[in-house]
Coordinates of N, CA and C in Angstrom, one line a residue:
X1 N 79.3 2.1 18.5 CA 78.3 1.7 19.4 C 77.4 0.8 18.5
X2 N 77.0 -0.4 19.3 CA 76.2 -1.5 18.7 C 74.8 -1.0 18.4
X3 N 74.3 -1.1 17.1 CA 73.0 -0.7 16.9 C 71.9 -1.8 17.3
X4 N 70.9 -1.4 18.2 CA 70.0 -2.4 18.5 C 69.5 -3.1 17.4
X5 N 69.1 -4.4 17.9 CA 68.4 -5.4 16.9 C 67.3 -6.2 17.6
X6 N 66.2 -6.2 16.8 CA 65.1 -6.8 17.4 C 64.7 -8.2 16.5
X7 N 64.7 -9.2 17.2 CA 64.5 -10.5 16.5 C 63.1 -11.2 16.9
X8 N 62.2 -11.5 16.0 CA 61.0 -12.3 16.4 C 61.4 -13.7 16.3
X9 N 61.3 -14.4 17.4 CA 61.5 -15.9 17.5 C 60.2 -16.7 17.5
X10 N 59.9 -17.3 16.4 CA 58.6 -18.0 16.3 C 58.7 -19.3 16.8
X11 N 58.0 -19.7 17.9 CA 57.9 -20.9 18.4 C 56.6 -21.6 17.8
X12 N 56.6 -22.8 17.8 CA 55.3 -23.6 17.4 C 54.6 -24.2 18.6
X13 N 54.9 -23.7 19.9 CA 54.2 -24.1 21.0 C 53.8 -22.8 21.5
X14 N 52.7 -22.8 22.3 CA 52.3 -21.5 22.9 C 52.6 -21.6 24.4
X15 N 52.6 -20.5 25.1 CA 53.0 -20.4 26.5 C 52.1 -21.2 27.4
X16 N 51.0 -21.2 27.1 CA 49.9 -22.1 28.1 C 50.4 -23.5 28.1
X17 N 50.9 -24.0 27.0 CA 51.2 -25.6 26.9 C 52.7 -25.8 27.0
X18 N 53.6 -24.7 27.1 CA 55.0 -24.9 27.1 C 55.6 -23.9 28.1
X19 N 55.0 -23.7 29.1 CA 55.4 -22.5 30.1 C 56.9 -22.7 30.6
X20 N 57.2 -23.9 31.0 CA 58.6 -24.2 31.5 C 59.7 -24.0 30.4
X21 N 59.2 -24.6 29.2 CA 60.1 -24.6 28.0 C 60.3 -23.1 27.6
X22 N 59.2 -22.4 27.5 CA 59.4 -20.9 27.1 C 60.2 -20.2 28.1
X23 N 60.0 -20.4 29.4 CA 60.8 -19.8 30.5 C 62.3 -20.1 30.4
X24 N 62.6 -21.3 30.2 CA 64.0 -21.7 29.9 C 64.6 -21.1 28.7
X25 N 63.7 -21.2 27.6 CA 64.3 -20.7 26.2 C 64.6 -19.2 26.4
X26 N 63.8 -18.4 27.1 CA 64.0 -17.0 27.3 C 65.4 -16.8 27.9
X27 N 65.7 -17.5 28.9 CA 67.0 -17.5 29.7 C 68.1 -17.8 28.8
X28 N 67.9 -18.9 28.0 CA 69.0 -19.3 27.1 C 69.3 -18.2 26.0
X29 N 68.1 -17.6 25.3 CA 68.4 -16.7 24.3 C 69.1 -15.4 24.9
X30 N 68.8 -15.1 26.2 CA 69.3 -13.9 26.8 C 70.9 -14.2 26.9
X31 N 71.3 -15.4 27.2 CA 72.5 -15.7 27.4 C 73.5 -15.5 26.1
X32 N 72.8 -15.8 24.9 CA 73.5 -16.1 23.6 C 73.5 -14.9 22.6
X33 N 72.6 -14.0 22.9 CA 72.7 -12.8 21.9 C 73.7 -11.7 22.2
X34 N 74.1 -11.1 21.3 CA 75.0 -10.0 21.3 C 74.3 -8.8 22.1
X35 N 75.1 -8.0 22.7 CA 74.6 -6.8 23.4 C 73.8 -6.0 22.4
X36 N 72.7 -5.5 22.9 CA 71.8 -4.8 22.0 C 70.8 -5.5 21.3
X37 N 70.8 -6.9 21.3 CA 69.9 -7.7 20.6 C 68.7 -8.1 21.6
X38 N 67.6 -7.8 21.1 CA 66.5 -8.3 21.9 C 65.6 -9.4 21.0
X39 N 65.4 -10.5 21.7 CA 64.6 -11.6 21.2 C 63.3 -11.8 21.8
X40 N 62.2 -11.7 21.0 CA 60.8 -11.7 21.6 C 60.3 -13.0 21.1
X41 N 59.8 -14.0 21.9 CA 59.2 -15.3 21.7 C 57.8 -15.1 21.3
X42 N 57.3 -15.7 20.2 CA 55.9 -15.7 20.0 C 55.4 -17.2 19.6
X43 N 54.3 -17.5 20.2 CA 53.8 -18.8 19.8 C 52.8 -19.0 18.9
X44 N 52.2 -20.1 18.7 CA 51.1 -20.4 17.8 C 49.9 -21.3 18.7
X45 N 48.8 -20.8 18.5 CA 47.6 -21.4 19.2 C 46.6 -21.7 18.2
X46 N 46.1 -22.9 18.0 CA 46.5 -24.1 18.7 C 47.9 -24.5 18.4
X47 N 48.6 -25.2 19.4 CA 50.1 -25.2 19.1 C 50.4 -26.5 18.3
X48 N 51.4 -26.8 18.0 CA 52.0 -28.0 17.2 C 52.0 -29.3 18.2
X49 N 50.9 -29.9 18.4 CA 50.8 -30.9 19.4 C 50.7 -32.3 18.8
X50 N 50.7 -32.4 17.5 CA 50.6 -33.9 16.9 C 51.7 -34.0 15.7
X51 N 52.5 -35.0 15.6 CA 53.5 -35.2 14.6 C 52.8 -35.4 13.2
X52 N 52.4 -34.6 12.6 CA 51.9 -34.9 11.1 C 52.1 -33.7 10.3
X53 N 52.1 -34.0 9.0 CA 52.3 -32.9 7.9 C 51.3 -31.9 7.9
X54 N 49.9 -32.4 8.2 CA 48.8 -31.3 8.1 C 48.8 -30.4 9.3
X55 N 49.4 -30.8 10.5 CA 49.6 -29.9 11.5 C 50.7 -28.8 11.2
X56 N 51.8 -29.3 10.5 CA 52.8 -28.4 10.0 C 52.2 -27.5 9.0
X57 N 51.3 -27.9 8.2 CA 50.8 -27.0 7.1 C 49.9 -25.9 7.8
X58 N 49.1 -26.3 8.8 CA 48.3 -25.3 9.6 C 49.2 -24.3 10.2
X59 N 50.2 -24.7 10.9 CA 51.1 -23.9 11.5 C 51.9 -22.9 10.6
X60 N 52.2 -23.5 9.4 CA 53.0 -22.8 8.4 C 52.2 -21.5 8.0
X61 N 50.9 -21.5 7.9 CA 50.2 -20.4 7.4 C 50.1 -19.3 8.3
X62 N 50.0 -19.6 9.8 CA 50.2 -18.6 10.8 C 51.6 -18.0 10.7
X63 N 52.7 -18.8 10.7 CA 54.1 -18.3 10.5 C 54.3 -17.4 9.4
X64 N 53.8 -17.7 8.2 CA 53.9 -16.7 7.1 C 53.2 -15.3 7.4
X65 N 52.0 -15.4 8.0 CA 51.3 -14.2 8.5 C 52.1 -13.5 9.6
X66 N 52.8 -14.1 10.4 CA 53.5 -13.5 11.4 C 54.9 -12.8 10.9
X67 N 55.3 -13.4 9.9 CA 56.5 -13.0 9.3 C 56.3 -11.5 8.8
X68 N 55.2 -11.3 8.1 CA 54.7 -10.1 7.6 C 54.5 -9.1 8.7
X69 N 53.7 -9.5 9.8 CA 53.6 -8.8 10.9 C 54.8 -8.4 11.6
X70 N 55.8 -9.3 11.6 CA 57.0 -8.9 12.3 C 57.7 -7.7 11.6
X71 N 57.8 -7.8 10.3 CA 58.3 -7.0 9.4 C 57.7 -5.4 9.7
X72 N 56.4 -5.6 9.6 CA 55.7 -4.2 9.6 C 55.8 -3.6 11.1
X73 N 56.1 -4.4 12.1 CA 56.2 -3.9 13.5 C 57.7 -3.5 13.7
X74 N 58.6 -3.6 12.8 CA 59.9 -3.1 12.9 C 60.9 -4.2 13.3
X75 N 60.5 -5.4 13.3 CA 61.6 -6.3 13.7 C 62.6 -6.4 12.5
X76 N 64.0 -6.8 12.9 CA 65.1 -6.8 12.0 C 65.3 -8.2 11.4
X77 N 64.8 -9.3 12.1 CA 64.8 -10.7 11.6 C 63.6 -11.5 12.2
X78 N 63.4 -12.4 11.3 CA 62.5 -13.5 11.8 C 63.1 -14.9 11.9
X79 N 62.9 -15.4 13.0 CA 63.6 -16.8 13.3 C 62.4 -17.9 13.5
X80 N 62.4 -18.9 12.7 CA 61.5 -20.0 12.8 C 62.2 -21.0 13.7
X81 N 61.7 -21.0 14.9 CA 62.5 -21.8 16.0 C 61.8 -23.3 16.1
X82 N 61.7 -23.9 15.0 CA 60.9 -25.1 14.8 C 61.8 -25.9 13.8
X83 N 62.2 -27.1 14.0 CA 63.1 -27.9 13.1 C 62.5 -28.2 11.8
X84 N 61.1 -28.4 11.8 CA 60.5 -28.8 10.5 C 60.4 -27.5 9.5
X85 N 60.8 -26.4 10.0 CA 60.9 -25.2 9.2 C 59.5 -24.9 8.3
X86 N 58.4 -25.4 8.8 CA 57.2 -25.3 8.1 C 57.0 -23.8 7.8
X87 N 56.8 -23.4 6.4 CA 56.6 -22.1 6.0 C 57.7 -21.3 5.7
X88 N 59.0 -21.7 5.8 CA 60.2 -21.0 5.7 C 60.3 -20.4 4.4
X89 N 60.2 -21.2 3.2 CA 60.4 -20.5 1.9 C 59.2 -19.5 1.6
X90 N 58.2 -19.8 2.0 CA 57.0 -18.9 1.8 C 57.1 -17.6 2.6
X91 N 57.6 -17.6 3.8 CA 57.8 -16.4 4.7 C 59.0 -15.8 4.0
X92 N 60.0 -16.4 3.5 CA 61.1 -15.6 3.0 C 60.8 -14.9 1.7
X93 N 59.7 -15.4 1.0 CA 59.2 -14.7 -0.2 C 58.4 -13.6 -0.1
X94 N 57.9 -13.3 1.3 CA 56.9 -12.2 1.3 C 57.4 -11.0 2.2
X95 N 58.6 -11.2 2.7 CA 59.2 -10.0 3.5 C 60.7 -9.7 3.1
X96 N 61.1 -8.8 3.4 CA 62.6 -8.3 3.0 C 63.5 -8.5 4.2
X97 N 62.9 -8.6 5.4 CA 64.0 -8.9 6.6 C 64.4 -10.2 6.4
X98 N 65.6 -10.5 7.0 CA 66.1 -12.0 7.1 C 65.1 -13.0 7.7
X99 N 64.9 -14.1 7.0 CA 64.1 -15.2 7.7 C 65.0 -16.4 7.7
X100 N 65.4 -16.9 9.0 CA 66.3 -18.1 9.1 C 65.4 -18.9 10.0
X101 N 65.9 -20.3 9.8 CA 65.1 -21.4 10.3 C 66.0 -22.4 11.1
X102 N 65.5 -23.0 12.1 CA 66.2 -24.0 13.0 C 66.8 -25.1 12.1
X103 N 65.9 -25.8 11.4 CA 66.4 -26.9 10.7 C 67.3 -26.8 9.7
X104 N 67.1 -25.7 8.9 CA 68.0 -25.5 7.8 C 69.3 -24.9 8.3
X105 N 69.3 -24.0 9.3 CA 70.5 -23.4 9.9 C 71.4 -24.5 10.6
X106 N 70.7 -25.6 11.3 CA 71.4 -26.5 12.0 C 72.2 -27.5 10.9
X107 N 71.4 -27.9 9.9 CA 72.0 -28.7 8.9 C 73.1 -28.0 8.1
X108 N 73.0 -26.8 7.8 CA 74.0 -26.2 7.0 C 75.3 -26.0 8.0
X109 N 75.1 -25.6 9.2 CA 76.4 -25.5 10.1 C 76.8 -26.9 10.4
X110 N 76.2 -28.0 10.6 CA 76.7 -29.2 10.7 C 77.6 -29.6 9.6
X111 N 77.4 -29.2 8.5 CA 78.2 -29.5 7.3 C 79.6 -28.9 7.3
X112 N 79.8 -28.0 8.3 CA 81.1 -27.4 8.6 C 81.8 -28.1 9.7
X113 N 81.1 -29.0 10.3 CA 81.8 -29.7 11.5 C 82.2 -31.2 11.1
X114 N 81.5 -31.6 10.0 CA 81.9 -33.2 9.7 C 81.3 -33.2 8.3
X115 N 81.5 -34.5 7.8 CA 81.2 -34.7 6.4 C 79.8 -35.3 6.4
X116 N 79.2 -36.1 7.3 CA 78.0 -36.8 7.2 C 77.2 -36.5 8.6
X117 N 76.0 -36.0 8.5 CA 75.2 -35.7 9.7 C 74.0 -36.6 9.8
X118 N 73.8 -37.0 11.1 CA 72.5 -37.8 11.2 C 71.6 -37.1 12.2
X119 N 70.2 -37.3 12.0 CA 69.2 -36.5 12.9 C 68.5 -37.6 13.7
X120 N 68.2 -37.1 14.8 CA 67.2 -38.0 15.6 C 66.1 -37.1 16.0
X121 N 65.0 -37.6 15.4 CA 63.8 -36.7 15.5 C 62.9 -37.3 16.7
X122 N 61.8 -36.6 17.0 CA 61.2 -37.3 18.2 C 60.0 -38.1 17.9
X123 N 59.8 -38.3 16.6 CA 58.7 -39.2 16.1 C 58.9 -39.7 14.8
X124 N 58.6 -40.9 14.6 CA 58.7 -41.6 13.3 C 57.9 -40.9 12.1
X125 N 56.7 -40.3 12.6 CA 55.9 -39.6 11.4 C 56.7 -38.4 10.8
X126 N 57.8 -37.9 11.6 CA 58.4 -36.7 11.1 C 59.5 -37.2 10.2
X127 N 59.9 -38.4 10.1 CA 61.0 -38.9 9.2 C 60.9 -38.5 7.7
X128 N 59.7 -38.8 7.2 CA 59.5 -38.3 5.6 C 59.6 -36.8 5.4
X129 N 59.1 -36.1 6.4 CA 59.2 -34.7 6.3 C 60.8 -34.1 6.3
X130 N 61.4 -34.8 7.3 CA 62.9 -34.5 7.4 C 63.6 -34.7 5.8
X131 N 63.3 -36.0 5.4 CA 63.8 -36.4 4.2 C 63.6 -35.3 3.0
X132 N 62.3 -34.8 3.1 CA 61.9 -33.7 2.1 C 62.7 -32.5 2.4
X133 N 62.9 -32.1 3.6 CA 63.8 -31.0 3.9 C 65.3 -31.1 3.4
X134 N 65.7 -32.4 3.6 CA 67.1 -32.6 3.4 C 67.3 -32.5 1.8
X135 N 66.3 -33.0 1.0 CA 66.4 -32.8 -0.4 C 66.2 -31.4 -0.9
X136 N 65.3 -30.7 -0.3 CA 65.2 -29.4 -0.7 C 66.2 -28.5 -0.4
X137 N 67.1 -28.7 0.7 CA 68.2 -28.0 1.0 C 69.5 -28.5 0.2
X138 N 69.3 -29.4 -0.6 CA 70.5 -30.0 -1.3 C 71.5 -30.7 -0.6
X139 N 71.1 -31.3 0.5 CA 72.1 -32.0 1.4 C 72.0 -33.4 1.5
X140 N 71.6 -34.1 0.5 CA 71.3 -35.6 0.6 C 72.7 -36.3 0.7
X141 N 73.7 -35.8 0.3 CA 75.1 -36.5 0.6 C 75.7 -36.1 1.7
X142 N 75.1 -35.1 2.5 CA 75.7 -34.6 3.8 C 74.9 -35.1 5.0
X143 N 73.6 -35.0 4.9 CA 72.7 -35.5 5.9 C 72.2 -36.7 5.4
X144 N 72.8 -37.9 6.2 CA 72.6 -39.2 5.5 C 71.8 -40.1 6.3
X145 N 71.2 -39.7 7.5 CA 70.6 -40.7 8.3 C 69.5 -39.8 9.1
X146 N 68.4 -40.5 9.2 CA 67.3 -39.9 10.1 C 66.6 -41.1 11.0
X147 N 66.9 -41.0 12.2 CA 66.3 -42.0 13.2 C 65.4 -41.3 14.0
X148 N 64.3 -42.0 14.9 CA 63.4 -41.4 15.6 C 63.3 -42.0 17.0
X149 N 63.0 -41.1 18.0 CA 62.3 -41.6 19.2 C 60.9 -41.8 19.0
X150 N 59.9 -41.8 19.9 CA 58.6 -42.0 19.8 C 57.9 -41.1 20.9
X151 N 57.8 -39.8 20.6 CA 57.1 -38.9 21.5 C 56.2 -38.0 20.6
X152 N 55.0 -37.7 21.0 CA 54.4 -36.6 20.5 C 55.0 -35.2 21.1
X153 N 54.9 -34.0 20.3 CA 55.5 -32.8 20.8 C 55.0 -32.5 22.2
X154 N 53.8 -32.7 22.5 CA 53.3 -32.2 23.9 C 53.8 -33.3 24.9
X155 N 54.1 -34.5 24.6 CA 54.7 -35.4 25.5 C 56.0 -35.0 25.9
X156 N 56.8 -34.7 25.0 CA 58.3 -34.5 25.2 C 58.4 -33.2 26.1
X157 N 57.5 -32.3 25.9 CA 57.4 -31.1 26.8 C 57.5 -31.4 28.2
X158 N 56.9 -32.6 28.6 CA 56.7 -32.9 30.1 C 58.1 -33.2 30.6
X159 N 59.1 -33.4 29.7 CA 60.5 -33.6 30.2 C 61.1 -32.3 31.0
X160 N 60.5 -31.2 30.7 CA 60.9 -30.1 31.4 C 60.4 -29.9 32.7
X161 N 59.5 -30.9 33.1 CA 58.9 -30.9 34.4 C 59.4 -32.2 35.3
X162 N 60.0 -33.0 34.7 CA 60.5 -34.2 35.3 C 62.0 -34.4 34.9
X163 N 62.8 -34.5 35.8 CA 64.2 -34.9 35.7 C 64.4 -36.3 35.2
X164 N 63.5 -37.2 35.9 CA 63.5 -38.6 35.3 C 63.2 -38.8 33.9
X165 N 62.1 -38.1 33.5 CA 61.9 -38.1 31.9 C 62.9 -37.4 31.1
X166 N 63.5 -36.3 31.6 CA 64.6 -35.8 30.9 C 65.7 -36.8 30.6
X167 N 66.1 -37.5 31.7 CA 67.1 -38.5 31.5 C 66.8 -39.7 30.6
X168 N 65.4 -39.9 30.5 CA 64.9 -41.0 29.7 C 65.1 -40.5 28.1
X169 N 64.6 -39.3 28.1 CA 64.7 -38.7 26.6 C 66.2 -38.7 26.2
X170 N 67.2 -38.4 27.0 CA 68.6 -38.5 26.8 C 68.9 -39.8 26.4
X171 N 68.7 -40.8 27.2 CA 68.9 -42.2 26.8 C 68.3 -42.7 25.5
X172 N 67.1 -42.2 25.3 CA 66.5 -42.8 24.0 C 67.1 -42.1 22.9
X173 N 67.5 -40.8 23.0 CA 68.2 -40.1 21.7 C 69.6 -40.9 21.7
X174 N 70.3 -41.3 22.6 CA 71.6 -41.9 22.5 C 71.4 -43.3 21.9
X175 N 70.4 -43.9 22.3 CA 70.1 -45.3 21.7 C 69.8 -45.2 20.2
X176 N 69.2 -44.1 19.6 CA 68.9 -44.0 18.2 C 70.3 -43.4 17.5
X177 N 70.9 -42.4 18.4 CA 72.2 -41.8 17.7 C 73.4 -42.8 17.4
X178 N 73.6 -43.9 18.4 CA 74.6 -44.7 18.3 C 74.8 -45.5 16.9
X179 N 73.6 -46.1 16.4 CA 73.8 -46.6 15.1 C 74.0 -45.6 14.0
X180 N 73.6 -44.3 14.1 CA 74.0 -43.4 13.1 C 75.5 -43.2 13.0
X181 N 76.0 -43.0 14.2 CA 77.5 -42.9 14.3 C 78.1 -44.1 13.7
X182 N 77.7 -45.4 14.1 CA 78.3 -46.6 13.7 C 78.3 -46.7 12.1
X183 N 77.2 -46.1 11.4 CA 77.0 -46.1 10.0 C 77.8 -45.0 9.2
X184 N 78.5 -44.2 10.1 CA 79.4 -43.1 9.4 C 79.0 -41.7 9.6
X185 N 77.9 -41.4 10.3 CA 77.5 -40.2 10.8 C 78.6 -39.6 11.8
X186 N 79.1 -38.4 11.5 CA 80.0 -37.8 12.4 C 79.7 -36.6 13.1
X187 N 78.4 -36.1 12.9 CA 77.8 -34.9 13.6 C 76.2 -35.4 13.8
X188 N 75.8 -35.0 14.8 CA 74.3 -35.4 15.3 C 73.6 -34.3 15.5
X189 N 72.3 -34.2 15.2 CA 71.5 -33.1 15.3 C 70.1 -33.6 16.2
X190 N 69.8 -33.1 17.3 CA 68.3 -33.5 17.8 C 67.4 -32.8 17.0
X191 N 66.4 -33.5 16.4 CA 65.5 -33.0 15.4 C 64.3 -32.2 16.1
X192 N 64.7 -31.1 16.7 CA 63.6 -30.3 17.5 C 64.2 -29.3 18.4
X193 N 63.5 -28.1 18.5 CA 64.0 -27.1 19.5 C 63.8 -27.6 20.9
X194 N 62.7 -28.4 21.1 CA 62.5 -29.0 22.5 C 63.5 -29.8 23.1
X195 N 63.9 -30.8 22.3 CA 65.3 -31.7 22.8 C 66.5 -30.9 22.6
X196 N 66.7 -30.0 21.7 CA 67.8 -29.2 21.7 C 68.1 -28.4 23.0
X197 N 67.0 -27.7 23.4 CA 67.1 -26.9 24.6 C 67.2 -27.9 25.8
X198 N 66.6 -29.0 25.8 CA 66.6 -30.0 26.9 C 68.1 -30.4 27.1
X199 N 68.8 -30.6 26.1 CA 70.2 -31.1 26.1 C 71.1 -30.0 26.3
X200 N 70.7 -28.6 26.2 CA 71.7 -27.5 26.1 C 72.5 -27.6 27.5
X201 N 72.1 -28.0 28.6 CA 72.9 -28.0 29.8 C 74.2 -29.0 29.7
X202 N 74.2 -30.0 28.5 CA 75.2 -31.0 28.4 C 76.2 -30.4 27.7
X203 N 77.4 -29.8 28.4 CA 78.4 -29.2 27.7 C 79.3 -30.3 26.9
X204 N 79.8 -29.9 25.7 CA 80.4 -30.8 25.0 C 79.8 -32.1 24.7
X205 N 78.5 -32.0 24.5 CA 77.7 -33.2 24.3 C 77.9 -34.0 23.0
X206 N 78.3 -35.3 23.3 CA 78.8 -36.1 22.1 C 78.2 -37.5 22.2
X207 N 78.1 -38.2 21.2 CA 77.7 -39.7 21.4 C 78.8 -40.5 20.5
X208 N 79.7 -41.1 21.1 CA 80.7 -42.1 20.5 C 81.7 -41.0 19.7
X209 N 81.8 -39.8 20.3 CA 82.8 -38.9 19.6 C 82.1 -38.0 18.7
X210 N 80.8 -38.2 18.3 CA 80.2 -37.3 17.3 C 79.5 -36.1 18.2
X211 N 79.8 -34.9 17.7 CA 79.2 -34.0 18.5 C 77.7 -33.7 18.3
X212 N 77.0 -33.3 19.2 CA 75.5 -33.2 19.3 C 75.3 -31.7 19.2
X213 N 74.7 -31.2 18.2 CA 74.4 -29.8 17.8 C 73.1 -29.3 18.6
X214 N 73.3 -28.2 19.2 CA 72.3 -27.3 19.9 C 72.1 -26.2 18.8
X215 N 71.0 -26.4 18.0 CA 70.9 -25.4 16.8 C 70.2 -24.1 17.2
X216 N 69.8 -24.0 18.5 CA 69.2 -22.6 18.9 C 70.2 -21.4 18.9
X217 N 71.5 -21.6 19.5 CA 72.4 -20.6 19.2 C 72.7 -20.3 17.8
X218 N 72.9 -21.4 17.1 CA 73.3 -21.3 15.7 C 72.3 -20.5 14.9
X219 N 71.0 -20.8 15.1 CA 69.9 -20.1 14.3 C 69.9 -18.6 14.6
X220 N 70.0 -18.3 16.0 CA 70.0 -16.9 16.5 C 71.2 -16.2 15.9
X221 N 72.5 -16.8 16.0 CA 73.6 -16.1 15.5 C 73.6 -15.9 14.0
X222 N 73.0 -16.8 13.3 CA 72.8 -16.7 11.8 C 71.8 -15.5 11.6
X223 N 70.9 -15.3 12.5 CA 69.9 -14.1 12.2 C 70.6 -12.9 12.5
X224 N 71.5 -12.8 13.5 CA 72.2 -11.6 13.8 C 73.1 -11.3 12.7
X225 N 73.9 -12.3 12.3 CA 74.8 -12.2 11.3 C 74.0 -11.7 10.0
X226 N 72.9 -12.2 9.6 CA 72.1 -11.9 8.4 C 71.6 -10.3 8.5
X227 N 71.3 -9.9 9.7 CA 70.8 -8.5 9.9 C 72.2 -7.6 9.6
X228 N 73.3 -8.0 10.2 CA 74.6 -7.1 10.2 C 75.0 -7.1 8.7
X229 N 74.9 -8.3 7.8 CA 75.3 -8.1 6.5 C 74.2 -7.3 5.6
X230 N 73.0 -7.4 6.0 CA 72.1 -6.5 5.3 C 72.3 -5.0 5.6
X231 N 72.6 -4.8 6.8 CA 73.0 -3.4 7.0 C 74.3 -2.9 6.4
X232 N 75.2 -3.7 6.3 CA 76.6 -3.4 5.8 C 76.6 -3.4 4.2
X233 N 75.8 -4.3 3.6 CA 75.9 -4.6 2.1 C 74.6 -4.5 1.5
X234 N 73.5 -4.6 2.2 CA 72.2 -4.6 1.5 C 71.8 -6.1 1.0
X235 N 72.7 -7.1 1.4 CA 72.5 -8.4 1.2 C 71.3 -9.1 1.6
X236 N 70.4 -9.7 0.6 CA 69.1 -10.2 1.1 C 68.8 -11.5 0.1
X237 N 67.7 -12.1 0.5 CA 67.4 -13.3 -0.2 C 67.3 -12.9 -1.8
X238 N 67.4 -14.0 -2.6 CA 67.3 -13.9 -4.0 C 65.7 -13.6 -4.3
X239 N 65.5 -12.8 -5.4 CA 64.2 -12.6 -5.9 C 63.8 -13.3 -7.2
X240 N 64.6 -14.3 -7.3 CA 64.3 -15.3 -8.5 C 64.0 -16.7 -8.0
X241 N 63.4 -17.4 -8.6 CA 63.1 -19.0 -8.2 C 62.2 -19.0 -7.0
X242 N 62.6 -19.6 -6.0 CA 61.9 -20.0 -4.8 C 61.4 -18.8 -4.1
X243 N 62.1 -17.7 -4.2 CA 61.9 -16.6 -3.4 C 61.4 -15.3 -3.9
X244 N 60.7 -15.6 -5.1 CA 60.2 -14.4 -5.9 C 59.0 -13.7 -5.1
X245 N 59.2 -12.4 -4.8 CA 58.1 -11.8 -4.1 C 56.8 -11.5 -4.8
X246 N 55.7 -11.8 -4.2 CA 54.4 -11.5 -4.9 C 54.1 -10.1 -4.8
X247 N 53.2 -9.6 -5.5 CA 52.6 -8.3 -5.6 C 52.1 -8.0 -4.1
X248 N 52.1 -6.8 -3.7 CA 51.5 -6.4 -2.5 C 50.0 -6.9 -2.1
X249 N 49.3 -6.7 -3.3 CA 47.9 -7.2 -3.2 C 47.6 -8.6 -3.0
X250 N 48.5 -9.5 -3.6 CA 48.5 -11.0 -3.3 C 48.9 -11.2 -1.8
X251 N 49.8 -10.5 -1.3 CA 50.1 -10.8 0.0 C 49.0 -10.5 1.0
X252 N 48.4 -9.3 0.6 CA 47.1 -8.8 1.5 C 46.1 -9.8 1.4
X253 N 45.8 -10.4 0.1 CA 44.8 -11.4 -0.1 C 45.1 -12.5 0.7
X254 N 46.3 -13.0 0.7 CA 46.7 -14.3 1.7 C 46.4 -13.9 3.2
X255 N 46.7 -12.8 3.7 CA 46.5 -12.4 4.9 C 45.0 -12.5 5.4
X256 N 44.2 -12.0 4.3 CA 42.7 -11.7 4.7 C 41.8 -13.0 4.4
X257 N 42.4 -14.0 3.8 CA 41.4 -15.1 3.4 C 41.7 -16.4 3.8
X258 N 41.7 -16.7 5.2 CA 41.7 -18.1 5.6 C 40.4 -18.7 5.4
X259 N 40.3 -19.8 4.6 CA 38.9 -20.3 4.4 C 38.8 -21.8 5.1
X260 N 37.9 -22.1 5.9 CA 37.6 -23.4 6.5 C 36.4 -24.2 5.6
X261 N 35.8 -24.9 6.3 CA 34.7 -25.6 5.7 C 33.6 -24.8 5.6

């Protein structure tokens, strides 16, 4: 008998500003999980509505707190459903349940499908952030190109309300993807959960022969696998280097002390 599994899926959009996206995401998650797995979507308010590192930093703090909350509420894994993975390493360092993230999981899986991966993000301001991610994950020789469309996160959400805008996003993605393939990229990643889900209806999605990854099933399946491995073997994150776990009182201090101006 399959042991039940609960996964906290952390969106960086809240339901108020992404209702159609959340509703579609719920259906998508229900279709891809194993029998006995429950995935609960949680958002952030104010949501990630502007492509900038300071917004990622603000959201990351809430994500770290939510990872602690998820563990304390009995969740088996915590999924960061946001390609920029803001807060990933810090969240991993403060909880013992598996923490997996959309950007990292997509890039690592892409490396099994081809030698060189290209990413098309939604906004040029995310390009430096993505290059930092690629370097941190040790993938500079495998993820070799990052191009961008030009949307704010809130703008691209409107594609869920408009078939014409959805087709426009698809065309803009392809326009940025083609030169990546021409330069040698053989796998493509839409740089965000919002475009990934938008393209999820396109079966065998490819641009000039290069497969386009939907990272949402990948990150959720990695979470399920991480939970199963932990149950079977006790395998978890290293407690040396990046993921050294702080003392409990330091975690409590972090949870209790947001300071503004």
